[in-house]
Amino acid sequence: DAGITQSPRHKVTETGTPVTLRCHQTENHRYMYWYRQDPGHGLRLIHYSYGVKDTDKGEVSDGYSVSRSKTEDFLLTLESATSSQTSVYFCAISGVAQTDYEQYFGPGTRLTVT
Amino acid sequence: GNSVTQMEGPVTLSEEAFLTINCTYTATGYPSLFWYVQYPGEGLQLLLKATKADDKGSNKGFEATYRKETTSFHLEKGSVQVSDSAVYFCALPYGSSNTGKLIFGQGTTLQVKP
C-alpha cells in the first residue's frame, strides 16, 4: 500500500472557522491532489500540486487554498468554512504523470460544518 | 475535453451472479483507462487499467476491455461475491499531460447479497 496518511480523519467545525487538512506521503511522489466526494457528484478535484511550491486549481477550488512546502506534505485550507463544504476529502498521489496517471488515495477526512 | 459516463446504480446482485458496469468515454486520442474501487469507509484503490486500445485489464476476477470503436471500458466479473460490495469508478486522464489529472465517473454502487 502506498504510504499516504490524512489528518484529521474526522472533524466537526462551525461555519466561519478556518480548517486545515493535512496529507502526508512517504513515497516521494511528485504529484499530489485534493478531491472532495459528495453523493451524486463522484470525485471532484479541488487543487493539485506538481512539485514543491507548485500548485494549481482544480474544478471546484473556490473557498479552498493549498500549500506544499515539502514534497511529503500537501495542506488544504478552508479559510472560512461553510456548510456547503461538508464533505469527505481525499488526498491522492501520483509518481509519473505523463506515462502512467495511476493515483494512490489516502483514507479520507470526513468534515462536517455546522 | 475528456469526459466519462458511468451507469447509474445502485446495482444489487445475488452472490455468483454476472456483473457488468458500463462506462463510456469521450477523449482525444487513446488515453489510459482505469477502474477504481472504493470499499466502505476507505479511499479509492486502483482495480485495473488498460493503457492502449484493445487492451484488457484484469484483477481479482474483474476484467475490462478498452474498445475504441464503441469508446467503452465496461467492467465485468463472472461470479460476484459479497466481498465485492463497493463503489466502482471509471476514470481517464484529462487536461495537460504533465499534470496527471484524472476525471472520474459518478460511481456505481454494487451490493451483493448472499
Short mmCIF file of N, CA, C and O in Angstrom, two decimals, chain A residues 1-11 21-27 32-37 43 72 74 87-93 103-111, chain B residues 36-46 89:
data_model
loop_
_atom_site.label_atom_id
_atom_site.label_comp_id
_atom_site.label_asym_id
_atom_site.label_seq_id
_atom_site.Cartn_x
_atom_site.Cartn_y
_atom_site.Cartn_z
N ASP A 1 0.83 -1.19 0.00
CA ASP A 1 0.00 0.00 0.00
C ASP A 1 0.87 1.25 0.00
O ASP A 1 1.89 1.30 0.67
N ALA A 2 0.44 2.24 -0.80
CA ALA A 2 1.16 3.49 -0.81
C ALA A 2 1.06 4.15 0.54
O ALA A 2 0.05 4.09 1.21
N GLY A 3 2.16 4.80 0.97
CA GLY A 3 2.17 5.42 2.28
C GLY A 3 1.56 6.80 2.24
O GLY A 3 2.26 7.80 2.03
N ILE A 4 0.26 6.88 2.43
CA ILE A 4 -0.44 8.16 2.45
C ILE A 4 -1.29 8.21 3.70
O ILE A 4 -2.09 7.30 3.95
N THR A 5 -1.15 9.25 4.48
CA THR A 5 -1.98 9.46 5.64
C THR A 5 -2.66 10.81 5.55
O THR A 5 -2.11 11.75 4.94
N GLN A 6 -3.83 10.89 6.13
CA GLN A 6 -4.56 12.14 6.18
C GLN A 6 -4.93 12.43 7.63
O GLN A 6 -5.28 11.52 8.39
N SER A 7 -4.86 13.70 7.99
CA SER A 7 -5.26 14.08 9.35
C SER A 7 -5.95 15.43 9.34
O SER A 7 -5.60 16.30 8.52
N PRO A 8 -6.96 15.60 10.18
CA PRO A 8 -7.58 14.55 10.97
C PRO A 8 -8.42 13.61 10.11
O PRO A 8 -8.63 13.90 8.93
N ARG A 9 -8.89 12.54 10.66
CA ARG A 9 -9.77 11.65 9.90
C ARG A 9 -11.22 12.10 9.99
O ARG A 9 -12.01 11.85 9.07
N HIS A 10 -11.55 12.74 11.07
CA HIS A 10 -12.90 13.28 11.25
C HIS A 10 -12.77 14.65 11.90
O HIS A 10 -11.93 14.84 12.77
N LYS A 11 -13.65 15.57 11.46
CA LYS A 11 -13.65 16.88 12.09
C LYS A 11 -15.02 17.50 11.97
O LYS A 11 -15.64 17.43 10.90
N LEU A 21 -6.62 20.71 6.54
CA LEU A 21 -6.47 19.27 6.43
C LEU A 21 -5.07 18.98 5.91
O LEU A 21 -4.57 19.68 5.03
N ARG A 22 -4.50 17.90 6.43
CA ARG A 22 -3.12 17.57 6.05
C ARG A 22 -3.07 16.23 5.33
O ARG A 22 -3.73 15.26 5.72
N CYS A 23 -2.27 16.19 4.30
CA CYS A 23 -1.96 14.96 3.60
C CYS A 23 -0.46 14.75 3.67
O CYS A 23 0.31 15.66 3.33
N HIS A 24 -0.06 13.56 4.08
CA HIS A 24 1.35 13.25 4.23
C HIS A 24 1.66 11.97 3.48
O HIS A 24 0.97 10.97 3.62
N GLN A 25 2.74 12.00 2.67
CA GLN A 25 3.13 10.81 1.91
C GLN A 25 4.58 10.44 2.21
O GLN A 25 5.40 11.31 2.49
N THR A 26 4.85 9.16 2.11
CA THR A 26 6.21 8.66 2.32
C THR A 26 6.79 8.07 1.05
O THR A 26 7.80 7.37 1.09
N GLU A 27 6.13 8.33 -0.09
CA GLU A 27 6.53 7.72 -1.36
C GLU A 27 7.42 8.62 -2.21
O GLU A 27 7.90 8.20 -3.26
N MET A 32 0.51 15.58 -6.18
CA MET A 32 -0.45 15.38 -5.10
C MET A 32 -1.75 16.10 -5.44
O MET A 32 -1.73 17.15 -6.11
N TYR A 33 -2.87 15.55 -4.97
CA TYR A 33 -4.19 16.05 -5.35
C TYR A 33 -5.11 16.07 -4.13
O TYR A 33 -5.03 15.20 -3.27
N TRP A 34 -5.99 17.03 -4.12
CA TRP A 34 -7.08 17.05 -3.16
C TRP A 34 -8.41 16.95 -3.91
O TRP A 34 -8.66 17.73 -4.84
N TYR A 35 -9.26 16.00 -3.47
CA TYR A 35 -10.59 15.81 -4.03
C TYR A 35 -11.61 15.94 -2.92
O TYR A 35 -11.33 15.71 -1.75
N ARG A 36 -12.83 16.23 -3.32
CA ARG A 36 -13.95 16.07 -2.43
C ARG A 36 -14.93 15.09 -3.06
O ARG A 36 -15.07 15.03 -4.28
N GLN A 37 -15.58 14.32 -2.17
CA GLN A 37 -16.54 13.33 -2.65
C GLN A 37 -17.89 13.62 -2.04
O GLN A 37 -18.04 13.66 -0.80
N LEU A 43 -16.10 12.11 -7.54
CA LEU A 43 -14.94 12.82 -7.02
C LEU A 43 -14.69 14.06 -7.86
O LEU A 43 -14.68 13.98 -9.09
N GLU A 72 6.61 15.87 0.92
CA GLU A 72 5.75 14.90 1.58
C GLU A 72 4.42 15.46 2.10
O GLU A 72 3.54 14.69 2.45
N PHE A 74 1.00 18.08 1.82
CA PHE A 74 0.12 18.91 0.99
C PHE A 74 -1.05 19.30 1.88
O PHE A 74 -1.81 18.45 2.32
N SER A 87 -18.22 17.48 3.55
CA SER A 87 -17.89 16.51 2.52
C SER A 87 -16.87 15.53 3.08
O SER A 87 -16.40 15.64 4.21
N VAL A 88 -16.52 14.55 2.24
CA VAL A 88 -15.39 13.69 2.52
C VAL A 88 -14.26 14.11 1.59
O VAL A 88 -14.46 14.20 0.37
N TYR A 89 -13.11 14.37 2.15
CA TYR A 89 -11.97 14.88 1.39
C TYR A 89 -10.90 13.79 1.26
O TYR A 89 -10.52 13.17 2.24
N PHE A 90 -10.46 13.59 0.03
CA PHE A 90 -9.42 12.59 -0.23
C PHE A 90 -8.20 13.26 -0.83
O PHE A 90 -8.30 14.12 -1.71
N CYS A 91 -7.07 12.80 -0.36
CA CYS A 91 -5.79 13.17 -0.94
C CYS A 91 -5.33 12.00 -1.81
O CYS A 91 -5.61 10.83 -1.50
N ALA A 92 -4.65 12.32 -2.89
CA ALA A 92 -4.08 11.28 -3.75
C ALA A 92 -2.70 11.71 -4.20
O ALA A 92 -2.37 12.90 -4.22
N ILE A 93 -1.88 10.71 -4.56
CA ILE A 93 -0.54 11.00 -5.05
C ILE A 93 -0.30 10.23 -6.34
O ILE A 93 -0.97 9.22 -6.62
N GLN A 103 -3.12 6.90 -9.74
CA GLN A 103 -3.14 7.67 -8.49
C GLN A 103 -3.41 6.73 -7.32
O GLN A 103 -4.16 5.76 -7.44
N TYR A 104 -2.80 7.07 -6.17
CA TYR A 104 -3.00 6.32 -4.94
C TYR A 104 -3.67 7.24 -3.93
O TYR A 104 -3.24 8.39 -3.76
N PHE A 105 -4.68 6.70 -3.27
CA PHE A 105 -5.51 7.54 -2.42
C PHE A 105 -5.27 7.30 -0.94
O PHE A 105 -4.99 6.18 -0.51
N GLY A 106 -5.44 8.37 -0.16
CA GLY A 106 -5.44 8.28 1.27
C GLY A 106 -6.80 7.79 1.78
O GLY A 106 -7.73 7.59 1.00
N PRO A 107 -6.92 7.62 3.10
CA PRO A 107 -8.15 7.06 3.68
C PRO A 107 -9.30 8.04 3.79
O PRO A 107 -10.43 7.63 4.06
N GLY A 108 -9.05 9.34 3.59
CA GLY A 108 -10.12 10.32 3.61
C GLY A 108 -10.28 11.03 4.95
O GLY A 108 -9.89 10.51 6.00
N THR A 109 -10.84 12.23 4.87
CA THR A 109 -11.20 13.02 6.05
C THR A 109 -12.66 13.41 5.91
O THR A 109 -13.04 14.02 4.92
N ARG A 110 -13.44 13.05 6.91
CA ARG A 110 -14.86 13.44 6.90
C ARG A 110 -15.01 14.73 7.65
O ARG A 110 -14.75 14.80 8.86
N LEU A 111 -15.41 15.78 6.94
CA LEU A 111 -15.56 17.12 7.53
C LEU A 111 -17.03 17.50 7.57
O LEU A 111 -17.73 17.43 6.56
N TYR B 36 -11.44 2.13 -10.63
CA TYR B 36 -11.10 2.19 -9.22
C TYR B 36 -12.25 1.62 -8.41
O TYR B 36 -13.41 1.68 -8.82
N VAL B 37 -11.91 1.08 -7.22
CA VAL B 37 -12.92 0.54 -6.32
C VAL B 37 -12.77 1.21 -4.96
O VAL B 37 -11.65 1.50 -4.52
N GLN B 38 -13.91 1.48 -4.34
CA GLN B 38 -13.91 2.08 -3.00
C GLN B 38 -14.75 1.22 -2.08
O GLN B 38 -15.98 1.16 -2.22
N TYR B 39 -14.10 0.56 -1.14
CA TYR B 39 -14.81 -0.23 -0.15
C TYR B 39 -15.31 0.70 0.96
O TYR B 39 -14.75 1.79 1.16
N PRO B 40 -16.34 0.30 1.67
CA PRO B 40 -16.93 1.17 2.69
C PRO B 40 -15.92 1.72 3.66
O PRO B 40 -15.11 0.99 4.23
N GLY B 41 -15.94 3.05 3.83
CA GLY B 41 -15.08 3.70 4.79
C GLY B 41 -13.63 3.86 4.37
O GLY B 41 -12.79 4.25 5.18
N GLU B 42 -13.33 3.54 3.13
CA GLU B 42 -11.94 3.60 2.66
C GLU B 42 -11.78 4.57 1.49
O GLU B 42 -12.74 5.05 0.92
N GLY B 43 -10.52 4.82 1.14
CA GLY B 43 -10.23 5.59 -0.06
C GLY B 43 -10.31 4.71 -1.30
O GLY B 43 -10.47 3.50 -1.20
N LEU B 44 -10.19 5.34 -2.46
CA LEU B 44 -10.23 4.58 -3.70
C LEU B 44 -8.92 3.82 -3.89
O LEU B 44 -7.85 4.27 -3.46
N GLN B 45 -9.02 2.69 -4.54
CA GLN B 45 -7.82 1.95 -4.92
C GLN B 45 -7.97 1.45 -6.35
O GLN B 45 -9.07 1.13 -6.79
N LEU B 46 -6.86 1.43 -7.04
CA LEU B 46 -6.90 1.00 -8.43
C LEU B 46 -7.28 -0.46 -8.52
O LEU B 46 -6.69 -1.32 -7.86
N PHE B 89 -15.58 3.13 -9.78
CA PHE B 89 -15.41 4.36 -10.54
C PHE B 89 -14.60 4.09 -11.79
O PHE B 89 -13.52 3.51 -11.73
#
